[in-house]
Coordinates of C-alpha atoms and ligand atoms in Angstrom, one line a residue:
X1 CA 6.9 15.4 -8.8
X2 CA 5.9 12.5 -6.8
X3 CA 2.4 12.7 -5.3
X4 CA 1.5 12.6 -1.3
X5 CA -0.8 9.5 -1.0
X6 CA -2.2 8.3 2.7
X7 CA -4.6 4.8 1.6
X8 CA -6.6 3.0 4.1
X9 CA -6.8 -0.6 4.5
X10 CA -9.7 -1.8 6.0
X11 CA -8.8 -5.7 6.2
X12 CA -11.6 -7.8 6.8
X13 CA -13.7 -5.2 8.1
X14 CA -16.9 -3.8 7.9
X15 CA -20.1 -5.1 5.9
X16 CA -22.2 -3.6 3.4
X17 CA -23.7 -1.4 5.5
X18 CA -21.0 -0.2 7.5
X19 CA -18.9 0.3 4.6
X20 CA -21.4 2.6 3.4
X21 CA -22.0 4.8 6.4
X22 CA -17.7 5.1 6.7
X23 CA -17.5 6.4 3.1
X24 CA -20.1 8.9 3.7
X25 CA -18.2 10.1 7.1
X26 CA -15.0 10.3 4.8
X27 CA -17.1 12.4 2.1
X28 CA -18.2 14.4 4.8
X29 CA -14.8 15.3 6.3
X30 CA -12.1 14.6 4.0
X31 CA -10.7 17.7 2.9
X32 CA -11.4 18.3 -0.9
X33 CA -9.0 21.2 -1.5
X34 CA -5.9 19.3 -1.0
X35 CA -3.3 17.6 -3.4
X36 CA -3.3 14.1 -1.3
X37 CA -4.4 11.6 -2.8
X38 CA -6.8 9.3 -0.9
X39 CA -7.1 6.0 -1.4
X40 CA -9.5 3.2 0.4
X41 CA -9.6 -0.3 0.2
X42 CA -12.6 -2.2 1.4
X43 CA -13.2 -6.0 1.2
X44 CA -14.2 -7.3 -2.2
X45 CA -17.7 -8.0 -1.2
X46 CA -18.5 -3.6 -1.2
X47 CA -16.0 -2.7 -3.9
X48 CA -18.6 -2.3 -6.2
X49 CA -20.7 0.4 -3.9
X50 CA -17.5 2.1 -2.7
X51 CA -16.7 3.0 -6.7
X52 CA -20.6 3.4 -7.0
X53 CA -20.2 6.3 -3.9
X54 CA -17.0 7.6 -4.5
X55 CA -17.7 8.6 -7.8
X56 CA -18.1 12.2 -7.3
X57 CA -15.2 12.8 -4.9
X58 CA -11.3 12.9 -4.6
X59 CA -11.4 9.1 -2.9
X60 CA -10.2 6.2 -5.1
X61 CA -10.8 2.6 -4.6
X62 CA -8.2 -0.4 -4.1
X63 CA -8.9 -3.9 -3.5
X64 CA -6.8 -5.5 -1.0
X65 CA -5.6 -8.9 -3.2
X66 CA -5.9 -10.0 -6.3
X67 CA -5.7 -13.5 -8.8
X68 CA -2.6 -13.6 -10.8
X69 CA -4.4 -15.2 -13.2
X70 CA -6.7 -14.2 -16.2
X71 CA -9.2 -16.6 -15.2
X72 CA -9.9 -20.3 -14.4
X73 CA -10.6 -23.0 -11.9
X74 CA -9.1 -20.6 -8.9
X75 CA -12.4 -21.0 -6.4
X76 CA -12.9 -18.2 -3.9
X77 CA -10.2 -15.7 -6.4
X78 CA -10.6 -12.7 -7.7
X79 CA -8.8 -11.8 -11.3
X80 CA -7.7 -8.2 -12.6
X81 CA -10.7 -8.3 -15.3
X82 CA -12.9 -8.5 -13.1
X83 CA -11.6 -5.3 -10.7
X84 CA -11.3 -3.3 -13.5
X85 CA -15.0 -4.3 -14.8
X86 CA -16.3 -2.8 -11.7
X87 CA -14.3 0.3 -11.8
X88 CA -11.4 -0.7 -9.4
X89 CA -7.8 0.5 -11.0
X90 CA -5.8 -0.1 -7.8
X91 CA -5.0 -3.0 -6.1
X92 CA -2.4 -4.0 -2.8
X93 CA 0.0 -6.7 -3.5
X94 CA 2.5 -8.4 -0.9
X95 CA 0.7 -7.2 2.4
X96 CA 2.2 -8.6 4.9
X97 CA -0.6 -10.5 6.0
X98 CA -1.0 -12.1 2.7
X99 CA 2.5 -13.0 2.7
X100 CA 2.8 -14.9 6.3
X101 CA -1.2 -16.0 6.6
X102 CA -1.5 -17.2 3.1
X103 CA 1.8 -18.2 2.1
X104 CA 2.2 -15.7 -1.0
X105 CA 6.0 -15.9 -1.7
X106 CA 8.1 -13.0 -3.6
X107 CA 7.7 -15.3 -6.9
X108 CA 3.9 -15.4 -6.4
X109 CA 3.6 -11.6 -5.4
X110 CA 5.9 -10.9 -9.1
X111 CA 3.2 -12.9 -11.4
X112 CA 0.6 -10.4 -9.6
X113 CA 2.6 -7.2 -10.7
X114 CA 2.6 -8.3 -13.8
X115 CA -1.2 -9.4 -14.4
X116 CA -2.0 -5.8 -12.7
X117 CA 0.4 -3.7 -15.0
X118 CA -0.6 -5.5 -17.6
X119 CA -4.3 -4.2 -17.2
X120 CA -3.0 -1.2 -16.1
X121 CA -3.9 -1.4 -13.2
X122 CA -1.9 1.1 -10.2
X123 CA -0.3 -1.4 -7.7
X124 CA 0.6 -0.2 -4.1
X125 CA 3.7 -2.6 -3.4
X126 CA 4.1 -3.5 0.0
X127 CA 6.7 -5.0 1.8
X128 CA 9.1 -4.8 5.4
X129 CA 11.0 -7.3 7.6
X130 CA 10.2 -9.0 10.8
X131 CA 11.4 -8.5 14.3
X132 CA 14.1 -11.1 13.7
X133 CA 15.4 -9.5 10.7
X134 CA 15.9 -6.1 12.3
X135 CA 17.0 -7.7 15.5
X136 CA 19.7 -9.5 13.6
X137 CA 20.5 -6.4 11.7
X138 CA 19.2 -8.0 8.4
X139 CA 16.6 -5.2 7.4
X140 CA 18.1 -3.9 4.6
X141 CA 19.1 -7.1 3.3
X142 CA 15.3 -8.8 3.8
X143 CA 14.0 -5.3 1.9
X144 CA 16.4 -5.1 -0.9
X145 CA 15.2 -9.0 -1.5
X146 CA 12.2 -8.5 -1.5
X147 CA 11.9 -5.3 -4.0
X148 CA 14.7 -7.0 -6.4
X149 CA 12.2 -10.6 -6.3
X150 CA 9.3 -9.5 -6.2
X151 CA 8.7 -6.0 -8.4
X152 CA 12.5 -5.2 -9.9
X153 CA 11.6 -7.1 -13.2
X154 CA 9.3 -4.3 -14.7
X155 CA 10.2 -2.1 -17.5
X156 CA 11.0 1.4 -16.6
X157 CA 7.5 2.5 -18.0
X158 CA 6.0 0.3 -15.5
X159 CA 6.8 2.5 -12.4
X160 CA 4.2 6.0 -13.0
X161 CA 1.8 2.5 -11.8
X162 CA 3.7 2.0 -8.8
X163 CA 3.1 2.7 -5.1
X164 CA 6.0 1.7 -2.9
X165 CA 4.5 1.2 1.0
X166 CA 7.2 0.0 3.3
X167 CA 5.8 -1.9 6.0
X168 CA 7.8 -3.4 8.9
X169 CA 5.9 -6.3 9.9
X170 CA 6.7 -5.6 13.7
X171 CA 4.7 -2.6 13.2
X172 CA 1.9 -3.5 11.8
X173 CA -1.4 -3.8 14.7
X174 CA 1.1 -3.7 17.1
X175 CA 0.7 -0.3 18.4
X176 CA 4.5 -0.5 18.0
X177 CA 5.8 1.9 15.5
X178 CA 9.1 2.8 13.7
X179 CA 10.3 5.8 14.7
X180 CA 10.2 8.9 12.1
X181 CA 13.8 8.4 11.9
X182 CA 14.2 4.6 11.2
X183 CA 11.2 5.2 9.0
X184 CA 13.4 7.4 7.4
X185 CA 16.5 5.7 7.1
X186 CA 14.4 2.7 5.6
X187 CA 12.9 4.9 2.7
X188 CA 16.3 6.8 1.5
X189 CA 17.6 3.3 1.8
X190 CA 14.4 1.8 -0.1
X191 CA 14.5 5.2 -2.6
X192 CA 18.5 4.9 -3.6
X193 CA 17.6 0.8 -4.5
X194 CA 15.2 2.2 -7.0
X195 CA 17.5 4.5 -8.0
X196 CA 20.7 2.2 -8.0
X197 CA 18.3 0.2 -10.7
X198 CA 15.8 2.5 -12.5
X199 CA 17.5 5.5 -12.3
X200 CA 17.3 8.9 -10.6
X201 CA 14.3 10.0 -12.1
X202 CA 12.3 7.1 -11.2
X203 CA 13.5 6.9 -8.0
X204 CA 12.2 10.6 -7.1
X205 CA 9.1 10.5 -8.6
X206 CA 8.0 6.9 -7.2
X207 CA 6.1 8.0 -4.1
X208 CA 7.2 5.4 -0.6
X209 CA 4.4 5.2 1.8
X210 CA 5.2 4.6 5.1
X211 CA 2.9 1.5 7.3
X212 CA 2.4 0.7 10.7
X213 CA 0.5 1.5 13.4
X214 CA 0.5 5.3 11.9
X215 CA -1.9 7.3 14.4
X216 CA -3.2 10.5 14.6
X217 CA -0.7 11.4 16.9
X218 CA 2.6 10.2 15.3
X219 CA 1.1 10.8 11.3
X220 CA 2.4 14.4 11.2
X221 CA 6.2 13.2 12.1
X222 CA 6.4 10.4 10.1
X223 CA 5.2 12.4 7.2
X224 CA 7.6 15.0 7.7
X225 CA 10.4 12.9 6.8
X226 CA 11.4 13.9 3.0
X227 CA 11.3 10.6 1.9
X228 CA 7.9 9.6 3.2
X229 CA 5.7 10.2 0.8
X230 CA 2.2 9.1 2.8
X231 CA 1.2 6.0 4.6
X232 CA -0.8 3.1 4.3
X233 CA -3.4 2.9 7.4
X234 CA -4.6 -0.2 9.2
X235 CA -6.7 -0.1 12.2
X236 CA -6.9 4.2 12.0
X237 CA -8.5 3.6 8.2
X238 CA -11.6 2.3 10.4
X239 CA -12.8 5.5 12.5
X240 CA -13.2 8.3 9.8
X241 CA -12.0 11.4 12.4
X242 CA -8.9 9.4 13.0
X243 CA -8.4 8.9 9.1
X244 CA -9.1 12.6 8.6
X245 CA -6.7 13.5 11.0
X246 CA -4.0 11.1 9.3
X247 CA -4.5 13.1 5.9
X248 CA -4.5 16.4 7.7
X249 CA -1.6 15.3 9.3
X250 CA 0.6 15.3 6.1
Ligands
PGA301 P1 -2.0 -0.9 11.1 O1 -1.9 -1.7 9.7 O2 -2.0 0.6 10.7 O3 -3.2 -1.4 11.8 O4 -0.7 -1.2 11.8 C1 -1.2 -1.2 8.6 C2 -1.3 -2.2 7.4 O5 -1.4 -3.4 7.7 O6 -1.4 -1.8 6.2

């Protein structure tokens, strides 16, 4: 059975304190009852007190990026070790953002699965096309690429540590979002890849979140889709009632 999942990417948002005073809002009003799992991501700087305040509750703590290496003369990086020393077990690899801004390429995004899986570590995959690629009727082509160069080289063990979060890139802070149907069509699409490759059991029990621009307002029909397993929140991860809406919305 794969699990509903709705994860919050705060960017490069909030400081110490503010990160502080949005966890406690989420403890406050995040249902505890439920089988979603929740998953936030702060900056690096306040992973350390997120794990520290989270420790008691259902939330569990990503880090945005990571190092693909073990260690070394990377200044400003962040390795695996070094997550996992402060409690962090999750991490996002491929956003978007990291992909256009800071030039990570499928090759460089691969390295990172690996360094993650290989201490253990859950990764929530992203990737998604641009405008251009849909416009030219190309999506499928630019998704399949990127799952087959960038995560398809894992042993079949490796996926019970894999998040799939399908993000098209015209979507993401644009207030422009897919609708629950091309959503849709994108995960079965996304779903029978895994499944073409890994088999049918992986491919049903590998949960596909859904990112961009997901809103209070649209959550609860993107989530109805049956292969939309969650989502992965930008801007709504920010403002705790629109988060807990999100997650009451699947
Ligand atoms: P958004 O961001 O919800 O603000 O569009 C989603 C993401 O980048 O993960």
């Amino acid at each position: 059975m794969r699990s509903k999942i709705v994860a919050g990417n705060w960017k490069m948002n909030k400081n110490s304190e503010e990160t502080e005073d949005l966890i406690n809002e989420l403890i406050d009003k995040l249902p505890t009852d439920g089988n979603t799992k929740i998953i936030i991501a702060p900056t690096f700087i306040n992973l350390a007190s997120a794990v520290d305040h989270t420790e008691f509750t259902n939330i569990r703590v990503a880090a945005q990026n990571m190092h693909q290496a073990e260690n070394g003369a990377y200044t400003g990086e962040i390795s695996a070790d070094m997550l996992k020393s402060i409690g962090v077990n999750t991490v996002i690899l491929g956003h978007s953002e990291r992909r256009s801004i800071f030039h990570e390429t499928d090759a460089v995004i691969s390295f990172k699965v690996d360094t993650a899986l290989k201490h253990d570590m859950t990764v929530i995959f992203c990737f998604g096309e641009e405008l251009k690629d849909r416009q030219n009727k190309q999506h499928f082509n630019i998704v399949e690429n990127q799952l087959r160069d960038g995560l398809f080289h894992i042993d079949k063990s490796a996926w019970a540590n894999i998040i799939l979060a399908y993000e098209p890139v015209w979507a993401i802070g644009t207030g422009e979002t897919a609708s629950p149907e091309q959503a849709q069509e994108m995960h079965e699409f996304i779903r029978e890849t895994v499944r073409k490759v890994f088999g049918s059991d992986i491919a049903e029990d590998v949960s596909i979140l859904y990112g961009g621009s997901v809103k209070p307002d649209n959550a609860a029909a993107i989530f109805s889709k049956p292969d939309i397993d969650g989502g992965l929140i930008g801007g709504a991860a920010l403002k705790a009632d629109d988060f807990v809406a999100i997650v009451n919305g699947i």
